[in-house]
Amino acid sequence: MAFILGIDPGLCHTGWALLPLKDTPQKAAWGCIATNAQQPLEKRLVSLFHQLQKIFEEKTPHLVAIEKTLVGRGKPDSLALASARSMSLLLTGLFNLPLFEYAPTHIKKIMTGNGHATKQQVVFMVQQALNTEKKLNSHEADAVAVALTQLYTNQNF
């Protein structure tokens, strides 16, 4: 069975979700990788890389969908986010997987019909799509939303 790996990149929290390409989203798996904010950036990136690598190895995705990074907040925040995002991009390249990137507004529009939806609205729609009452944190829900965006917009991959 082929799977999409959806990633919501972040230095503090990186959400991930695995959805089957040709089956119901209810068979999804998801989680959140956290790094230790007390550690220096390079240690946090190594930790993130190894945890993501384990997901790539164990879950064997067939393609990766990732949320695009919006630059505009403080420069240190943007650089840290870009560094964390690069771990996902690097692993996608190392595993020779197709990569699809989606802007946050596009993901929100696909999931809710509104490109400026709130986090709570996205979480709600993700739980509806998964037909689950399990609580997802916003990072997990965003990762599922990225994977669902790939599933809904590129079904013939």
PDB file of C-alpha atoms in Angstrom:
ATOM      1  CA  MET A   1       0.000   0.000   0.000  1.00  0.00           C
ATOM      2  CA  ALA A   2       1.282   3.484  -0.901  1.00  0.00           C
ATOM      3  CA  PHE A   3       1.370   6.248   1.710  1.00  0.00           C
ATOM      4  CA  ILE A   4       1.615  10.047   1.829  1.00  0.00           C
ATOM      5  CA  LEU A   5       3.757  11.530   4.587  1.00  0.00           C
ATOM      6  CA  GLY A   6       2.408  14.951   5.530  1.00  0.00           C
ATOM      7  CA  ILE A   7       4.728  17.227   7.483  1.00  0.00           C
ATOM      8  CA  ASP A   8       4.056  20.428   9.419  1.00  0.00           C
ATOM      9  CA  PRO A   9       7.643  21.571  10.041  1.00  0.00           C
ATOM     10  CA  GLY A  10       8.756  23.349  13.176  1.00  0.00           C
ATOM     11  CA  LEU A  11      11.763  23.512  15.448  1.00  0.00           C
ATOM     12  CA  CYS A  12       9.828  23.101  18.699  1.00  0.00           C
ATOM     13  CA  HIS A  13       7.164  20.785  17.274  1.00  0.00           C
ATOM     14  CA  THR A  14       7.039  19.000  13.930  1.00  0.00           C
ATOM     15  CA  GLY A  15       3.756  17.325  13.137  1.00  0.00           C
ATOM     16  CA  TRP A  16       3.690  14.274  10.881  1.00  0.00           C
ATOM     17  CA  ALA A  17       0.886  12.198   9.390  1.00  0.00           C
ATOM     18  CA  LEU A  18       0.812   9.098   7.259  1.00  0.00           C
ATOM     19  CA  LEU A  19      -2.230   8.560   5.014  1.00  0.00           C
ATOM     20  CA  PRO A  20      -2.871   5.802   2.498  1.00  0.00           C
ATOM     21  CA  LEU A  21      -3.009   7.069  -1.087  1.00  0.00           C
ATOM     22  CA  LYS A  22      -5.842   4.852  -2.243  1.00  0.00           C
ATOM     23  CA  ASP A  23      -7.782   4.056   0.904  1.00  0.00           C
ATOM     24  CA  THR A  24      -9.834   5.914   3.457  1.00  0.00           C
ATOM     25  CA  PRO A  25      -8.146   8.598   5.571  1.00  0.00           C
ATOM     26  CA  GLN A  26      -9.449   6.796   8.665  1.00  0.00           C
ATOM     27  CA  LYS A  27      -6.451   4.444   8.361  1.00  0.00           C
ATOM     28  CA  ALA A  28      -4.109   7.346   9.088  1.00  0.00           C
ATOM     29  CA  ALA A  29      -1.313   7.493  11.657  1.00  0.00           C
ATOM     30  CA  TRP A  30       0.035  10.720  13.100  1.00  0.00           C
ATOM     31  CA  GLY A  31       2.260  12.179  15.754  1.00  0.00           C
ATOM     32  CA  CYS A  32       4.350  15.122  16.867  1.00  0.00           C
ATOM     33  CA  ILE A  33       8.112  15.383  17.278  1.00  0.00           C
ATOM     34  CA  ALA A  34       9.277  17.755  20.004  1.00  0.00           C
ATOM     35  CA  THR A  35      12.793  19.053  20.526  1.00  0.00           C
ATOM     36  CA  ASN A  36      14.298  20.284  23.771  1.00  0.00           C
ATOM     37  CA  ALA A  37      14.177  24.098  23.814  1.00  0.00           C
ATOM     38  CA  GLN A  38      17.046  24.125  26.339  1.00  0.00           C
ATOM     39  CA  GLN A  39      19.469  22.618  23.822  1.00  0.00           C
ATOM     40  CA  PRO A  40      21.431  24.588  21.226  1.00  0.00           C
ATOM     41  CA  LEU A  41      20.049  24.761  17.693  1.00  0.00           C
ATOM     42  CA  GLU A  42      22.465  22.202  16.241  1.00  0.00           C
ATOM     43  CA  LYS A  43      21.520  19.582  18.856  1.00  0.00           C
ATOM     44  CA  ARG A  44      17.821  20.197  18.261  1.00  0.00           C
ATOM     45  CA  LEU A  45      18.295  19.768  14.507  1.00  0.00           C
ATOM     46  CA  VAL A  46      20.174  16.495  15.016  1.00  0.00           C
ATOM     47  CA  SER A  47      17.367  15.253  17.270  1.00  0.00           C
ATOM     48  CA  LEU A  48      14.722  16.302  14.742  1.00  0.00           C
ATOM     49  CA  PHE A  49      16.648  14.670  11.892  1.00  0.00           C
ATOM     50  CA  HIS A  50      16.981  11.339  13.706  1.00  0.00           C
ATOM     51  CA  GLN A  51      13.342  11.256  14.789  1.00  0.00           C
ATOM     52  CA  LEU A  52      12.158  12.091  11.273  1.00  0.00           C
ATOM     53  CA  GLN A  53      14.580   9.560   9.796  1.00  0.00           C
ATOM     54  CA  LYS A  54      13.024   6.869  11.964  1.00  0.00           C
ATOM     55  CA  ILE A  55       9.573   7.765  10.592  1.00  0.00           C
ATOM     56  CA  PHE A  56      10.857   7.649   6.996  1.00  0.00           C
ATOM     57  CA  GLU A  57      12.465   4.251   7.637  1.00  0.00           C
ATOM     58  CA  GLU A  58       9.626   2.631   9.588  1.00  0.00           C
ATOM     59  CA  LYS A  59       6.617   4.085   7.766  1.00  0.00           C
ATOM     60  CA  THR A  60       8.111   3.856   4.226  1.00  0.00           C
ATOM     61  CA  PRO A  61       6.144   6.691   2.602  1.00  0.00           C
ATOM     62  CA  HIS A  62       5.894   6.903  -1.175  1.00  0.00           C
ATOM     63  CA  LEU A  63       5.740  10.688  -1.339  1.00  0.00           C
ATOM     64  CA  VAL A  64       6.021  13.662   0.975  1.00  0.00           C
ATOM     65  CA  ALA A  65       3.738  16.685   1.258  1.00  0.00           C
ATOM     66  CA  ILE A  66       4.989  19.588   3.352  1.00  0.00           C
ATOM     67  CA  GLU A  67       3.668  22.956   4.405  1.00  0.00           C
ATOM     68  CA  LYS A  68       5.542  25.867   2.847  1.00  0.00           C
ATOM     69  CA  THR A  69       7.265  28.194   5.242  1.00  0.00           C
ATOM     70  CA  LEU A  70       5.999  31.742   5.496  1.00  0.00           C
ATOM     71  CA  VAL A  71       8.793  34.215   6.116  1.00  0.00           C
ATOM     72  CA  GLY A  72       7.921  37.456   7.756  1.00  0.00           C
ATOM     73  CA  ARG A  73       8.042  37.063  11.485  1.00  0.00           C
ATOM     74  CA  GLY A  74      11.288  37.756  13.310  1.00  0.00           C
ATOM     75  CA  LYS A  75      14.436  36.758  11.422  1.00  0.00           C
ATOM     76  CA  PRO A  76      15.686  34.364  14.130  1.00  0.00           C
ATOM     77  CA  ASP A  77      12.301  32.583  14.169  1.00  0.00           C
ATOM     78  CA  SER A  78      12.262  32.334  10.369  1.00  0.00           C
ATOM     79  CA  LEU A  79      15.799  30.963  10.257  1.00  0.00           C
ATOM     80  CA  ALA A  80      15.076  28.365  12.948  1.00  0.00           C
ATOM     81  CA  LEU A  81      11.904  27.280  11.136  1.00  0.00           C
ATOM     82  CA  ALA A  82      13.756  27.094   7.809  1.00  0.00           C
ATOM     83  CA  SER A  83      16.480  25.017   9.463  1.00  0.00           C
ATOM     84  CA  ALA A  84      13.897  22.605  10.874  1.00  0.00           C
ATOM     85  CA  ARG A  85      12.086  22.438   7.539  1.00  0.00           C
ATOM     86  CA  SER A  86      15.354  21.612   5.801  1.00  0.00           C
ATOM     87  CA  MET A  87      15.585  18.373   7.823  1.00  0.00           C
ATOM     88  CA  SER A  88      12.349  17.189   6.169  1.00  0.00           C
ATOM     89  CA  LEU A  89      13.557  18.274   2.740  1.00  0.00           C
ATOM     90  CA  LEU A  90      16.919  16.583   3.240  1.00  0.00           C
ATOM     91  CA  LEU A  91      15.313  13.282   4.236  1.00  0.00           C
ATOM     92  CA  THR A  92      12.899  13.483   1.309  1.00  0.00           C
ATOM     93  CA  GLY A  93      15.911  13.823  -0.980  1.00  0.00           C
ATOM     94  CA  LEU A  94      17.899  11.086   0.752  1.00  0.00           C
ATOM     95  CA  PHE A  95      14.974   8.682   0.408  1.00  0.00           C
ATOM     96  CA  ASN A  96      14.483   9.829  -3.216  1.00  0.00           C
ATOM     97  CA  LEU A  97      10.784  10.601  -2.724  1.00  0.00           C
ATOM     98  CA  PRO A  98       8.582  12.987  -4.704  1.00  0.00           C
ATOM     99  CA  LEU A  99       7.940  16.234  -2.804  1.00  0.00           C
ATOM    100  CA  PHE A 100       4.845  18.410  -2.900  1.00  0.00           C
ATOM    101  CA  GLU A 101       4.645  21.759  -1.106  1.00  0.00           C
ATOM    102  CA  TYR A 102       1.515  23.668  -0.150  1.00  0.00           C
ATOM    103  CA  ALA A 103       1.000  27.171   1.201  1.00  0.00           C
ATOM    104  CA  PRO A 104      -0.855  27.384   4.525  1.00  0.00           C
ATOM    105  CA  THR A 105      -3.693  29.374   2.936  1.00  0.00           C
ATOM    106  CA  HIS A 106      -4.140  26.708   0.239  1.00  0.00           C
ATOM    107  CA  ILE A 107      -4.277  23.947   2.867  1.00  0.00           C
ATOM    108  CA  LYS A 108      -6.858  25.882   4.901  1.00  0.00           C
ATOM    109  CA  LYS A 109      -8.941  26.542   1.778  1.00  0.00           C
ATOM    110  CA  ILE A 110      -8.931  22.847   0.829  1.00  0.00           C
ATOM    111  CA  MET A 111      -9.779  21.747   4.370  1.00  0.00           C
ATOM    112  CA  THR A 112     -12.336  24.375   5.370  1.00  0.00           C
ATOM    113  CA  GLY A 113     -13.258  26.361   2.264  1.00  0.00           C
ATOM    114  CA  ASN A 114     -11.626  29.423   3.832  1.00  0.00           C
ATOM    115  CA  GLY A 115      -7.938  30.249   3.260  1.00  0.00           C
ATOM    116  CA  HIS A 116      -7.894  32.237   6.490  1.00  0.00           C
ATOM    117  CA  ALA A 117      -9.516  29.628   8.739  1.00  0.00           C
ATOM    118  CA  THR A 118      -8.491  29.366  12.378  1.00  0.00           C
ATOM    119  CA  LYS A 119      -6.427  26.531  13.835  1.00  0.00           C
ATOM    120  CA  GLN A 120      -9.547  25.275  15.615  1.00  0.00           C
ATOM    121  CA  GLN A 121     -11.472  25.106  12.329  1.00  0.00           C
ATOM    122  CA  VAL A 122      -8.674  23.090  10.700  1.00  0.00           C
ATOM    123  CA  VAL A 123      -8.484  20.715  13.674  1.00  0.00           C
ATOM    124  CA  PHE A 124     -12.260  20.224  13.538  1.00  0.00           C
ATOM    125  CA  MET A 125     -12.285  19.477   9.794  1.00  0.00           C
ATOM    126  CA  VAL A 126      -9.336  17.089  10.133  1.00  0.00           C
ATOM    127  CA  GLN A 127     -11.139  15.163  12.869  1.00  0.00           C
ATOM    128  CA  GLN A 128     -14.224  15.015  10.642  1.00  0.00           C
ATOM    129  CA  ALA A 129     -12.172  13.715   7.698  1.00  0.00           C
ATOM    130  CA  LEU A 130     -10.537  11.082   9.885  1.00  0.00           C
ATOM    131  CA  ASN A 131     -13.861  10.239  11.516  1.00  0.00           C
ATOM    132  CA  THR A 132     -12.157  10.223  14.886  1.00  0.00           C
ATOM    133  CA  GLU A 133     -12.837  11.659  18.284  1.00  0.00           C
ATOM    134  CA  LYS A 134      -9.172  11.382  19.244  1.00  0.00           C
ATOM    135  CA  LYS A 135      -7.768  14.770  20.122  1.00  0.00           C
ATOM    136  CA  LEU A 136      -5.073  15.971  17.748  1.00  0.00           C
ATOM    137  CA  ASN A 137      -2.822  18.853  18.687  1.00  0.00           C
ATOM    138  CA  SER A 138      -2.522  21.653  16.131  1.00  0.00           C
ATOM    139  CA  HIS A 139       0.802  20.314  14.760  1.00  0.00           C
ATOM    140  CA  GLU A 140      -0.638  16.839  14.188  1.00  0.00           C
ATOM    141  CA  ALA A 141      -3.802  18.293  12.647  1.00  0.00           C
ATOM    142  CA  ASP A 142      -1.748  20.519  10.345  1.00  0.00           C
ATOM    143  CA  ALA A 143       0.305  17.522   9.193  1.00  0.00           C
ATOM    144  CA  VAL A 144      -2.874  15.539   8.486  1.00  0.00           C
ATOM    145  CA  ALA A 145      -4.279  18.571   6.651  1.00  0.00           C
ATOM    146  CA  VAL A 146      -1.152  18.748   4.464  1.00  0.00           C
ATOM    147  CA  ALA A 147      -1.470  15.039   3.612  1.00  0.00           C
ATOM    148  CA  LEU A 148      -5.204  15.410   2.944  1.00  0.00           C
ATOM    149  CA  THR A 149      -4.504  18.392   0.681  1.00  0.00           C
ATOM    150  CA  GLN A 150      -2.177  16.157  -1.321  1.00  0.00           C
ATOM    151  CA  LEU A 151      -4.787  13.403  -1.387  1.00  0.00           C
ATOM    152  CA  TYR A 152      -7.649  15.708  -2.389  1.00  0.00           C
ATOM    153  CA  THR A 153      -5.778  17.721  -5.046  1.00  0.00           C
ATOM    154  CA  ASN A 154      -3.517  15.089  -6.615  1.00  0.00           C
ATOM    155  CA  GLN A 155      -5.396  11.828  -6.488  1.00  0.00           C
ATOM    156  CA  ASN A 156      -3.890  10.583  -9.728  1.00  0.00           C
ATOM    157  CA  PHE A 157      -0.272  10.722  -8.557  1.00  0.00           C
TER     158      PHE A 157
END
